[in-house]
Amino acid sequence: MGVAILGAYAPTIRGLINGPWQTEQEGHGPLIIAAALWLIWQSRDRLKRVDIAPAPIAGWAALLLGLTLLYLSRLQQGLLTVEMASILPVIVGSILISAGWPMLRSLAFPLGFLIFAVPMPDWLVDSMTVPLKVFISDTVTRVLYAAGFPVAQNGVMIMIGSYQLLVKDACSGMNSIFALSAIGVFYVYAFRRTEKLRSLLLLIAIVPITILANFIRVFALVLMAYYGGPDLIEGVVHDLTGISLFVVAIVLLFSFDGILGILGKLITRPRNATAAA
C-alpha cells in the first residue's frame, strides 16, 4: 500500500521539488517529512505492541475522500496545496483499513505534523503578509523617530534621510513564522509534552518571537542603509540578515523556554518545601 501511495503522489513530489520547496517560505517541507518519519521510527517498538483492529468502513471513506481530492486537484492547474493535503486522508484511510484506530491514535502526531509540509495557499499568505509588513514598518519608524532619526513612513515604504526603503514580502516574517511554528511544535512534542502549561506558553510565544526577530532585522537593515547607503543592504547582506533572523528567533524561543523552566522551579520550590514541612 505504501508503494501505491508513493506512486500516486510522485507527480506531486516532483511539483513540490520544482516549485514551493525551492522558496524560502516552503523550503522546510522536506525536513518536515523527514522529521515525521524519524518520529515514526522512534516509536517502532511501541507500534509493534499496538493491537491490530482494522476499521474498513471508516478507512475506505477516508481513502476515497483523499483520492477524490487528488483527482479533482489534478484536473485543475495550480492546486498543489489541495493535491498535497489530500495525502493526509489517504494515509489515514490506509492505516484504518490495515490496522485500525489504535494504530492511528499511536501515529496521530507524526501524521498531524505533516500538515506543515502542505504549501500554504497564496491568498492566505498574501492576506497575512501585507498587515505584517505594515506593522513592522510602522514599529521600526516609530522607534527610529523616537531615537531622533530623520525618518517617515508611508505604508511599507520607509523614508530615512535621503533614502527610500521598501519593506519586501521577505521582511514580513511570514517565512519564519511557518518554519519556526514547525520547529516549535516538534520541540514541544519531543521534549516538553509532559509539561502542559509550559508547552502551551511556548506555542503561543512563537508568533510574537518571530515578529520581534523580524523587527530586529528590518531595524538593522534601515540603520545600515542610513549609514552606508541602500546598496549596502542588497544581495548577500540581505540574505545573511534573513539567516540571522531565523537564528535569533530560535535563540529567543529557547531562551523563553529556559525562563519558563526557571519560573517553574521557583513556583514549585515553595510548594515542595511546604509539603515536606
PDB file of C-alpha atoms in Angstrom:
ATOM      1  CA  MET A   1       0.000   0.000   0.000  1.00  0.00           C
ATOM      2  CA  GLY A   2       2.883   2.346   0.787  1.00  0.00           C
ATOM      3  CA  VAL A   3       4.342   1.763  -2.672  1.00  0.00           C
ATOM      4  CA  ALA A   4       0.974   2.586  -4.243  1.00  0.00           C
ATOM      5  CA  ILE A   5       0.769   5.868  -2.306  1.00  0.00           C
ATOM      6  CA  LEU A   6       4.295   6.829  -3.352  1.00  0.00           C
ATOM      7  CA  GLY A   7       3.465   6.044  -6.984  1.00  0.00           C
ATOM      8  CA  ALA A   8       0.254   8.076  -6.899  1.00  0.00           C
ATOM      9  CA  TYR A   9       1.961  11.098  -5.365  1.00  0.00           C
ATOM     10  CA  ALA A  10       5.200  11.003  -7.339  1.00  0.00           C
ATOM     11  CA  PRO A  11       3.999  13.842  -9.631  1.00  0.00           C
ATOM     12  CA  THR A  12       3.033  15.846  -6.539  1.00  0.00           C
ATOM     13  CA  ILE A  13       6.503  15.443  -5.072  1.00  0.00           C
ATOM     14  CA  ARG A  14       8.080  16.494  -8.363  1.00  0.00           C
ATOM     15  CA  GLY A  15       5.861  19.574  -8.408  1.00  0.00           C
ATOM     16  CA  LEU A  16       6.900  20.469  -4.871  1.00  0.00           C
ATOM     17  CA  ILE A  17      10.589  19.978  -5.638  1.00  0.00           C
ATOM     18  CA  ASN A  18      10.392  22.183  -8.739  1.00  0.00           C
ATOM     19  CA  GLY A  19       8.146  24.763  -7.063  1.00  0.00           C
ATOM     20  CA  PRO A  20       7.369  25.561  -3.413  1.00  0.00           C
ATOM     21  CA  TRP A  21      10.297  23.639  -1.905  1.00  0.00           C
ATOM     22  CA  GLN A  22      12.707  25.973  -3.710  1.00  0.00           C
ATOM     23  CA  THR A  23      11.277  29.033  -1.929  1.00  0.00           C
ATOM     24  CA  GLU A  24      12.127  30.454   1.496  1.00  0.00           C
ATOM     25  CA  GLN A  25       8.509  30.135   2.545  1.00  0.00           C
ATOM     26  CA  GLU A  26       8.121  26.388   1.923  1.00  0.00           C
ATOM     27  CA  GLY A  27      11.739  25.229   1.833  1.00  0.00           C
ATOM     28  CA  HIS A  28      11.282  23.418   5.147  1.00  0.00           C
ATOM     29  CA  GLY A  29       8.856  20.896   3.566  1.00  0.00           C
ATOM     30  CA  PRO A  30      11.366  18.026   3.093  1.00  0.00           C
ATOM     31  CA  LEU A  31      12.588  18.491   6.678  1.00  0.00           C
ATOM     32  CA  ILE A  32       9.029  18.152   7.946  1.00  0.00           C
ATOM     33  CA  ILE A  33       8.607  14.841   6.125  1.00  0.00           C
ATOM     34  CA  ALA A  34      11.987  13.623   7.403  1.00  0.00           C
ATOM     35  CA  ALA A  35      11.062  14.610  10.976  1.00  0.00           C
ATOM     36  CA  ALA A  36       7.722  12.785  10.747  1.00  0.00           C
ATOM     37  CA  LEU A  37       9.474   9.633   9.503  1.00  0.00           C
ATOM     38  CA  TRP A  38      12.010   9.932  12.327  1.00  0.00           C
ATOM     39  CA  LEU A  39       9.209  10.161  14.894  1.00  0.00           C
ATOM     40  CA  ILE A  40       7.613   7.026  13.464  1.00  0.00           C
ATOM     41  CA  TRP A  41      10.965   5.211  13.558  1.00  0.00           C
ATOM     42  CA  GLN A  42      11.491   6.248  17.184  1.00  0.00           C
ATOM     43  CA  SER A  43       8.073   4.797  18.040  1.00  0.00           C
ATOM     44  CA  ARG A  44       8.640   1.492  16.251  1.00  0.00           C
ATOM     45  CA  ASP A  45       8.816  -0.600  19.470  1.00  0.00           C
ATOM     46  CA  ARG A  46       5.576   0.913  20.792  1.00  0.00           C
ATOM     47  CA  LEU A  47       3.884   0.433  17.431  1.00  0.00           C
ATOM     48  CA  LYS A  48       4.713  -3.285  17.476  1.00  0.00           C
ATOM     49  CA  ARG A  49       2.654  -3.642  20.657  1.00  0.00           C
ATOM     50  CA  VAL A  50      -0.436  -1.909  19.263  1.00  0.00           C
ATOM     51  CA  ASP A  51      -3.467  -4.144  18.795  1.00  0.00           C
ATOM     52  CA  ILE A  52      -4.493  -4.630  15.171  1.00  0.00           C
ATOM     53  CA  ALA A  53      -8.210  -3.969  14.716  1.00  0.00           C
ATOM     54  CA  PRO A  54      -8.988  -2.906  11.124  1.00  0.00           C
ATOM     55  CA  ALA A  55     -11.775  -0.373  10.580  1.00  0.00           C
ATOM     56  CA  PRO A  56     -12.581  -0.848   6.880  1.00  0.00           C
ATOM     57  CA  ILE A  57     -15.695   1.348   6.684  1.00  0.00           C
ATOM     58  CA  ALA A  58     -14.059   4.481   8.122  1.00  0.00           C
ATOM     59  CA  GLY A  59     -10.835   3.615   6.311  1.00  0.00           C
ATOM     60  CA  TRP A  60     -12.395   3.380   2.858  1.00  0.00           C
ATOM     61  CA  ALA A  61     -14.358   6.575   3.466  1.00  0.00           C
ATOM     62  CA  ALA A  62     -11.161   8.499   4.312  1.00  0.00           C
ATOM     63  CA  LEU A  63      -9.252   6.882   1.451  1.00  0.00           C
ATOM     64  CA  LEU A  64     -11.930   7.725  -1.119  1.00  0.00           C
ATOM     65  CA  LEU A  65     -12.096  11.304   0.179  1.00  0.00           C
ATOM     66  CA  GLY A  66      -8.346  11.706  -0.274  1.00  0.00           C
ATOM     67  CA  LEU A  67      -8.337  10.149  -3.719  1.00  0.00           C
ATOM     68  CA  THR A  68     -11.254  12.344  -4.789  1.00  0.00           C
ATOM     69  CA  LEU A  69      -9.361  15.468  -3.684  1.00  0.00           C
ATOM     70  CA  LEU A  70      -6.287  14.226  -5.533  1.00  0.00           C
ATOM     71  CA  TYR A  71      -8.279  13.600  -8.720  1.00  0.00           C
ATOM     72  CA  LEU A  72     -10.045  16.973  -8.626  1.00  0.00           C
ATOM     73  CA  SER A  73      -6.807  18.861  -7.916  1.00  0.00           C
ATOM     74  CA  ARG A  74      -5.093  17.092 -10.824  1.00  0.00           C
ATOM     75  CA  LEU A  75      -7.888  18.235 -13.141  1.00  0.00           C
ATOM     76  CA  GLN A  76      -7.105  21.853 -12.268  1.00  0.00           C
ATOM     77  CA  GLN A  77      -3.732  23.553 -12.555  1.00  0.00           C
ATOM     78  CA  GLY A  78      -2.222  25.429  -9.624  1.00  0.00           C
ATOM     79  CA  LEU A  79      -3.923  23.426  -6.845  1.00  0.00           C
ATOM     80  CA  LEU A  80      -0.734  21.917  -5.434  1.00  0.00           C
ATOM     81  CA  THR A  81      -1.871  22.784  -1.901  1.00  0.00           C
ATOM     82  CA  VAL A  82      -5.003  20.635  -2.223  1.00  0.00           C
ATOM     83  CA  GLU A  83      -3.046  17.939  -4.022  1.00  0.00           C
ATOM     84  CA  MET A  84      -0.516  17.685  -1.201  1.00  0.00           C
ATOM     85  CA  ALA A  85      -3.176  17.957   1.509  1.00  0.00           C
ATOM     86  CA  SER A  86      -5.066  15.023   0.008  1.00  0.00           C
ATOM     87  CA  ILE A  87      -2.278  12.668   1.035  1.00  0.00           C
ATOM     88  CA  LEU A  88      -3.320  13.002   4.690  1.00  0.00           C
ATOM     89  CA  PRO A  89      -6.766  11.338   4.365  1.00  0.00           C
ATOM     90  CA  VAL A  90      -5.196   8.783   2.004  1.00  0.00           C
ATOM     91  CA  ILE A  91      -2.645   7.804   4.666  1.00  0.00           C
ATOM     92  CA  VAL A  92      -5.287   7.860   7.407  1.00  0.00           C
ATOM     93  CA  GLY A  93      -7.592   5.645   5.347  1.00  0.00           C
ATOM     94  CA  SER A  94      -4.788   3.204   4.577  1.00  0.00           C
ATOM     95  CA  ILE A  95      -3.901   2.898   8.260  1.00  0.00           C
ATOM     96  CA  LEU A  96      -7.528   2.351   9.281  1.00  0.00           C
ATOM     97  CA  ILE A  97      -8.042  -0.313   6.618  1.00  0.00           C
ATOM     98  CA  SER A  98      -4.895  -2.236   7.539  1.00  0.00           C
ATOM     99  CA  ALA A  99      -4.511  -1.656  11.297  1.00  0.00           C
ATOM    100  CA  GLY A 100      -7.438   0.297  12.731  1.00  0.00           C
ATOM    101  CA  TRP A 101      -7.994   3.093  15.225  1.00  0.00           C
ATOM    102  CA  PRO A 102      -5.382   2.042  17.849  1.00  0.00           C
ATOM    103  CA  MET A 103      -2.587   2.343  15.272  1.00  0.00           C
ATOM    104  CA  LEU A 104      -3.969   5.662  14.001  1.00  0.00           C
ATOM    105  CA  ARG A 105      -4.003   7.090  17.534  1.00  0.00           C
ATOM    106  CA  SER A 106      -0.394   5.998  18.011  1.00  0.00           C
ATOM    107  CA  LEU A 107       0.601   7.765  14.796  1.00  0.00           C
ATOM    108  CA  ALA A 108      -1.566  10.850  15.373  1.00  0.00           C
ATOM    109  CA  PHE A 109       1.246  13.335  15.984  1.00  0.00           C
ATOM    110  CA  PRO A 110       3.588  12.316  13.112  1.00  0.00           C
ATOM    111  CA  LEU A 111       0.638  12.406  10.713  1.00  0.00           C
ATOM    112  CA  GLY A 112      -0.615  15.730  12.063  1.00  0.00           C
ATOM    113  CA  PHE A 113       2.899  17.143  11.832  1.00  0.00           C
ATOM    114  CA  LEU A 114       2.784  16.562   8.069  1.00  0.00           C
ATOM    115  CA  ILE A 115       0.355  19.494   7.837  1.00  0.00           C
ATOM    116  CA  PHE A 116       3.417  21.768   7.966  1.00  0.00           C
ATOM    117  CA  ALA A 117       4.633  20.160   4.731  1.00  0.00           C
ATOM    118  CA  VAL A 118       1.489  21.293   2.875  1.00  0.00           C
ATOM    119  CA  PRO A 119       2.200  24.553   0.985  1.00  0.00           C
ATOM    120  CA  MET A 120       0.162  27.486   2.229  1.00  0.00           C
ATOM    121  CA  PRO A 121      -2.286  28.852  -0.380  1.00  0.00           C
ATOM    122  CA  ASP A 122      -1.132  32.110  -1.958  1.00  0.00           C
ATOM    123  CA  TRP A 123      -4.296  34.005  -0.990  1.00  0.00           C
ATOM    124  CA  LEU A 124      -3.737  33.201   2.683  1.00  0.00           C
ATOM    125  CA  VAL A 125      -0.063  34.152   2.562  1.00  0.00           C
ATOM    126  CA  ASP A 126      -0.863  37.460   0.845  1.00  0.00           C
ATOM    127  CA  SER A 127      -3.627  38.314   3.311  1.00  0.00           C
ATOM    128  CA  MET A 128      -1.230  37.818   6.240  1.00  0.00           C
ATOM    129  CA  THR A 129       1.911  39.298   4.658  1.00  0.00           C
ATOM    130  CA  VAL A 130       0.608  42.810   3.949  1.00  0.00           C
ATOM    131  CA  PRO A 131      -0.582  43.582   7.515  1.00  0.00           C
ATOM    132  CA  LEU A 132       2.670  42.233   8.930  1.00  0.00           C
ATOM    133  CA  LYS A 133       4.751  44.399   6.593  1.00  0.00           C
ATOM    134  CA  VAL A 134       2.782  47.499   7.556  1.00  0.00           C
ATOM    135  CA  PHE A 135       3.083  46.691  11.268  1.00  0.00           C
ATOM    136  CA  ILE A 136       6.833  46.105  11.057  1.00  0.00           C
ATOM    137  CA  SER A 137       7.356  49.275   9.008  1.00  0.00           C
ATOM    138  CA  ASP A 138       5.286  51.366  11.418  1.00  0.00           C
ATOM    139  CA  THR A 139       7.017  49.979  14.514  1.00  0.00           C
ATOM    140  CA  VAL A 140      10.528  50.459  13.111  1.00  0.00           C
ATOM    141  CA  THR A 141       9.672  54.018  12.043  1.00  0.00           C
ATOM    142  CA  ARG A 142       8.262  54.916  15.463  1.00  0.00           C
ATOM    143  CA  VAL A 143      11.312  53.575  17.302  1.00  0.00           C
ATOM    144  CA  LEU A 144      13.769  55.349  14.979  1.00  0.00           C
ATOM    145  CA  TYR A 145      11.796  58.598  15.182  1.00  0.00           C
ATOM    146  CA  ALA A 146      11.798  58.427  18.986  1.00  0.00           C
ATOM    147  CA  ALA A 147      15.577  57.912  18.824  1.00  0.00           C
ATOM    148  CA  GLY A 148      15.962  61.155  16.842  1.00  0.00           C
ATOM    149  CA  PHE A 149      16.475  59.825  13.305  1.00  0.00           C
ATOM    150  CA  PRO A 150      15.005  61.741  10.319  1.00  0.00           C
ATOM    151  CA  VAL A 151      12.519  59.035   9.366  1.00  0.00           C
ATOM    152  CA  ALA A 152       8.991  58.827   7.996  1.00  0.00           C
ATOM    153  CA  GLN A 153       6.739  56.072   6.692  1.00  0.00           C
ATOM    154  CA  ASN A 154       4.135  55.604   4.001  1.00  0.00           C
ATOM    155  CA  GLY A 155       2.604  52.139   4.085  1.00  0.00           C
ATOM    156  CA  VAL A 156       5.513  49.720   3.591  1.00  0.00           C
ATOM    157  CA  MET A 157       7.876  52.475   2.408  1.00  0.00           C
ATOM    158  CA  ILE A 158      10.337  53.845   4.965  1.00  0.00           C
ATOM    159  CA  MET A 159      11.997  57.183   4.215  1.00  0.00           C
ATOM    160  CA  ILE A 160      15.122  57.816   6.268  1.00  0.00           C
ATOM    161  CA  GLY A 161      17.494  60.675   5.457  1.00  0.00           C
ATOM    162  CA  SER A 162      17.654  60.964   1.686  1.00  0.00           C
ATOM    163  CA  TYR A 163      16.812  57.271   1.092  1.00  0.00           C
ATOM    164  CA  GLN A 164      13.571  55.404   0.466  1.00  0.00           C
ATOM    165  CA  LEU A 165      13.428  51.761   1.502  1.00  0.00           C
ATOM    166  CA  LEU A 166      10.695  49.300   0.527  1.00  0.00           C
ATOM    167  CA  VAL A 167       9.878  46.593   3.054  1.00  0.00           C
ATOM    168  CA  LYS A 168       9.582  43.495   0.862  1.00  0.00           C
ATOM    169  CA  ASP A 169       7.493  40.386   1.433  1.00  0.00           C
ATOM    170  CA  ALA A 170      10.536  38.506   2.737  1.00  0.00           C
ATOM    171  CA  CYS A 171      10.798  41.082   5.532  1.00  0.00           C
ATOM    172  CA  SER A 172       7.265  40.466   6.773  1.00  0.00           C
ATOM    173  CA  GLY A 173       8.305  37.451   8.839  1.00  0.00           C
ATOM    174  CA  MET A 174       5.824  35.025   7.252  1.00  0.00           C
ATOM    175  CA  ASN A 175       8.584  32.697   6.063  1.00  0.00           C
ATOM    176  CA  SER A 176       9.983  32.452   9.571  1.00  0.00           C
ATOM    177  CA  ILE A 177       6.560  32.054  11.182  1.00  0.00           C
ATOM    178  CA  PHE A 178       5.861  28.909   9.137  1.00  0.00           C
ATOM    179  CA  ALA A 179       9.266  27.341   9.757  1.00  0.00           C
ATOM    180  CA  LEU A 180       9.523  28.353  13.419  1.00  0.00           C
ATOM    181  CA  SER A 181       6.000  27.069  14.100  1.00  0.00           C
ATOM    182  CA  ALA A 182       7.019  23.662  12.779  1.00  0.00           C
ATOM    183  CA  ILE A 183      10.209  23.657  14.857  1.00  0.00           C
ATOM    184  CA  GLY A 184       8.329  24.826  17.945  1.00  0.00           C
ATOM    185  CA  VAL A 185       5.661  22.140  17.653  1.00  0.00           C
ATOM    186  CA  PHE A 186       8.310  19.450  17.103  1.00  0.00           C
ATOM    187  CA  TYR A 187      10.374  20.693  20.066  1.00  0.00           C
ATOM    188  CA  VAL A 188       7.354  20.813  22.375  1.00  0.00           C
ATOM    189  CA  TYR A 189       6.281  17.291  21.427  1.00  0.00           C
ATOM    190  CA  ALA A 190       9.768  15.808  21.679  1.00  0.00           C
ATOM    191  CA  PHE A 191      10.934  17.498  24.891  1.00  0.00           C
ATOM    192  CA  ARG A 192       8.075  19.281  26.694  1.00  0.00           C
ATOM    193  CA  ARG A 193       4.894  17.294  26.065  1.00  0.00           C
ATOM    194  CA  THR A 194       4.656  16.212  29.735  1.00  0.00           C
ATOM    195  CA  GLU A 195       4.581  19.880  30.829  1.00  0.00           C
ATOM    196  CA  LYS A 196       1.232  21.080  29.515  1.00  0.00           C
ATOM    197  CA  LEU A 197       1.334  24.725  30.612  1.00  0.00           C
ATOM    198  CA  ARG A 198       4.939  25.202  29.525  1.00  0.00           C
ATOM    199  CA  SER A 199       4.165  23.651  26.136  1.00  0.00           C
ATOM    200  CA  LEU A 200       1.155  25.903  25.641  1.00  0.00           C
ATOM    201  CA  LEU A 201       3.103  29.059  26.514  1.00  0.00           C
ATOM    202  CA  LEU A 202       5.895  28.079  24.117  1.00  0.00           C
ATOM    203  CA  LEU A 203       3.455  27.572  21.252  1.00  0.00           C
ATOM    204  CA  ILE A 204       1.719  30.884  21.979  1.00  0.00           C
ATOM    205  CA  ALA A 205       5.097  32.665  22.005  1.00  0.00           C
ATOM    206  CA  ILE A 206       6.146  31.506  18.525  1.00  0.00           C
ATOM    207  CA  VAL A 207       4.407  34.253  16.539  1.00  0.00           C
ATOM    208  CA  PRO A 208       5.402  37.175  18.856  1.00  0.00           C
ATOM    209  CA  ILE A 209       9.004  35.929  18.927  1.00  0.00           C
ATOM    210  CA  THR A 210       9.121  35.719  15.130  1.00  0.00           C
ATOM    211  CA  ILE A 211       7.705  39.231  14.771  1.00  0.00           C
ATOM    212  CA  LEU A 212      10.247  40.547  17.295  1.00  0.00           C
ATOM    213  CA  ALA A 213      13.130  38.874  15.440  1.00  0.00           C
ATOM    214  CA  ASN A 214      11.878  40.307  12.171  1.00  0.00           C
ATOM    215  CA  PHE A 215      11.624  43.768  13.726  1.00  0.00           C
ATOM    216  CA  ILE A 216      15.291  43.469  14.718  1.00  0.00           C
ATOM    217  CA  ARG A 217      16.176  42.505  11.136  1.00  0.00           C
ATOM    218  CA  VAL A 218      14.340  45.413   9.495  1.00  0.00           C
ATOM    219  CA  PHE A 219      15.615  47.822  12.151  1.00  0.00           C
ATOM    220  CA  ALA A 220      19.208  46.766  11.456  1.00  0.00           C
ATOM    221  CA  LEU A 221      18.740  46.980   7.678  1.00  0.00           C
ATOM    222  CA  VAL A 222      17.309  50.501   7.889  1.00  0.00           C
ATOM    223  CA  LEU A 223      20.219  51.679  10.044  1.00  0.00           C
ATOM    224  CA  MET A 224      22.738  50.054   7.691  1.00  0.00           C
ATOM    225  CA  ALA A 225      21.093  51.813   4.743  1.00  0.00           C
ATOM    226  CA  TYR A 226      21.102  55.129   6.593  1.00  0.00           C
ATOM    227  CA  TYR A 227      24.814  54.988   7.382  1.00  0.00           C
ATOM    228  CA  GLY A 228      26.097  53.036   4.374  1.00  0.00           C
ATOM    229  CA  GLY A 229      23.561  53.605   1.612  1.00  0.00           C
ATOM    230  CA  PRO A 230      20.857  51.302   0.162  1.00  0.00           C
ATOM    231  CA  ASP A 231      23.381  49.384  -1.950  1.00  0.00           C
ATOM    232  CA  LEU A 232      24.917  48.052   1.251  1.00  0.00           C
ATOM    233  CA  ILE A 233      21.834  46.016   2.165  1.00  0.00           C
ATOM    234  CA  GLU A 234      21.287  44.365  -1.210  1.00  0.00           C
ATOM    235  CA  GLY A 235      22.277  40.861  -2.232  1.00  0.00           C
ATOM    236  CA  VAL A 236      24.415  38.873   0.205  1.00  0.00           C
ATOM    237  CA  VAL A 237      23.886  41.179   3.176  1.00  0.00           C
ATOM    238  CA  HIS A 238      20.099  40.969   2.832  1.00  0.00           C
ATOM    239  CA  ASP A 239      20.249  37.164   2.636  1.00  0.00           C
ATOM    240  CA  LEU A 240      22.586  36.966   5.627  1.00  0.00           C
ATOM    241  CA  THR A 241      20.203  39.043   7.722  1.00  0.00           C
ATOM    242  CA  GLY A 242      17.446  36.606   6.746  1.00  0.00           C
ATOM    243  CA  ILE A 243      19.515  33.702   8.083  1.00  0.00           C
ATOM    244  CA  SER A 244      20.402  35.724  11.178  1.00  0.00           C
ATOM    245  CA  LEU A 245      16.705  36.453  11.718  1.00  0.00           C
ATOM    246  CA  PHE A 246      15.927  32.749  11.928  1.00  0.00           C
ATOM    247  CA  VAL A 247      18.859  32.116  14.281  1.00  0.00           C
ATOM    248  CA  VAL A 248      17.735  34.979  16.527  1.00  0.00           C
ATOM    249  CA  ALA A 249      14.182  33.612  16.584  1.00  0.00           C
ATOM    250  CA  ILE A 250      15.436  30.145  17.577  1.00  0.00           C
ATOM    251  CA  VAL A 251      17.632  31.632  20.336  1.00  0.00           C
ATOM    252  CA  LEU A 252      14.717  33.701  21.631  1.00  0.00           C
ATOM    253  CA  LEU A 253      12.433  30.642  21.658  1.00  0.00           C
ATOM    254  CA  PHE A 254      14.926  28.531  23.600  1.00  0.00           C
ATOM    255  CA  SER A 255      15.674  31.453  25.935  1.00  0.00           C
ATOM    256  CA  PHE A 256      11.972  31.835  26.652  1.00  0.00           C
ATOM    257  CA  ASP A 257      11.801  28.100  27.335  1.00  0.00           C
ATOM    258  CA  GLY A 258      14.685  28.472  29.781  1.00  0.00           C
ATOM    259  CA  ILE A 259      12.923  31.347  31.551  1.00  0.00           C
ATOM    260  CA  LEU A 260       9.768  29.258  31.848  1.00  0.00           C
ATOM    261  CA  GLY A 261      11.841  26.448  33.355  1.00  0.00           C
ATOM    262  CA  ILE A 262      13.366  28.780  35.954  1.00  0.00           C
ATOM    263  CA  LEU A 263       9.972  30.265  36.825  1.00  0.00           C
ATOM    264  CA  GLY A 264       8.526  26.773  37.127  1.00  0.00           C
ATOM    265  CA  LYS A 265      11.218  25.785  39.622  1.00  0.00           C
ATOM    266  CA  LEU A 266      10.715  28.983  41.646  1.00  0.00           C
ATOM    267  CA  ILE A 267       6.975  28.324  41.834  1.00  0.00           C
ATOM    268  CA  THR A 268       7.205  24.639  42.719  1.00  0.00           C
ATOM    269  CA  ARG A 269      10.033  25.032  45.272  1.00  0.00           C
ATOM    270  CA  PRO A 270       7.891  26.729  47.973  1.00  0.00           C
ATOM    271  CA  ARG A 271       5.170  24.125  47.383  1.00  0.00           C
ATOM    272  CA  ASN A 272       7.626  21.289  47.821  1.00  0.00           C
ATOM    273  CA  ALA A 273       9.039  22.889  50.951  1.00  0.00           C
ATOM    274  CA  THR A 274       5.547  23.301  52.396  1.00  0.00           C
ATOM    275  CA  ALA A 275       4.668  19.702  51.564  1.00  0.00           C
ATOM    276  CA  ALA A 276       7.879  18.470  53.209  1.00  0.00           C
ATOM    277  CA  ALA A 277       7.173  20.505  56.332  1.00  0.00           C
TER     278      ALA A 277
END
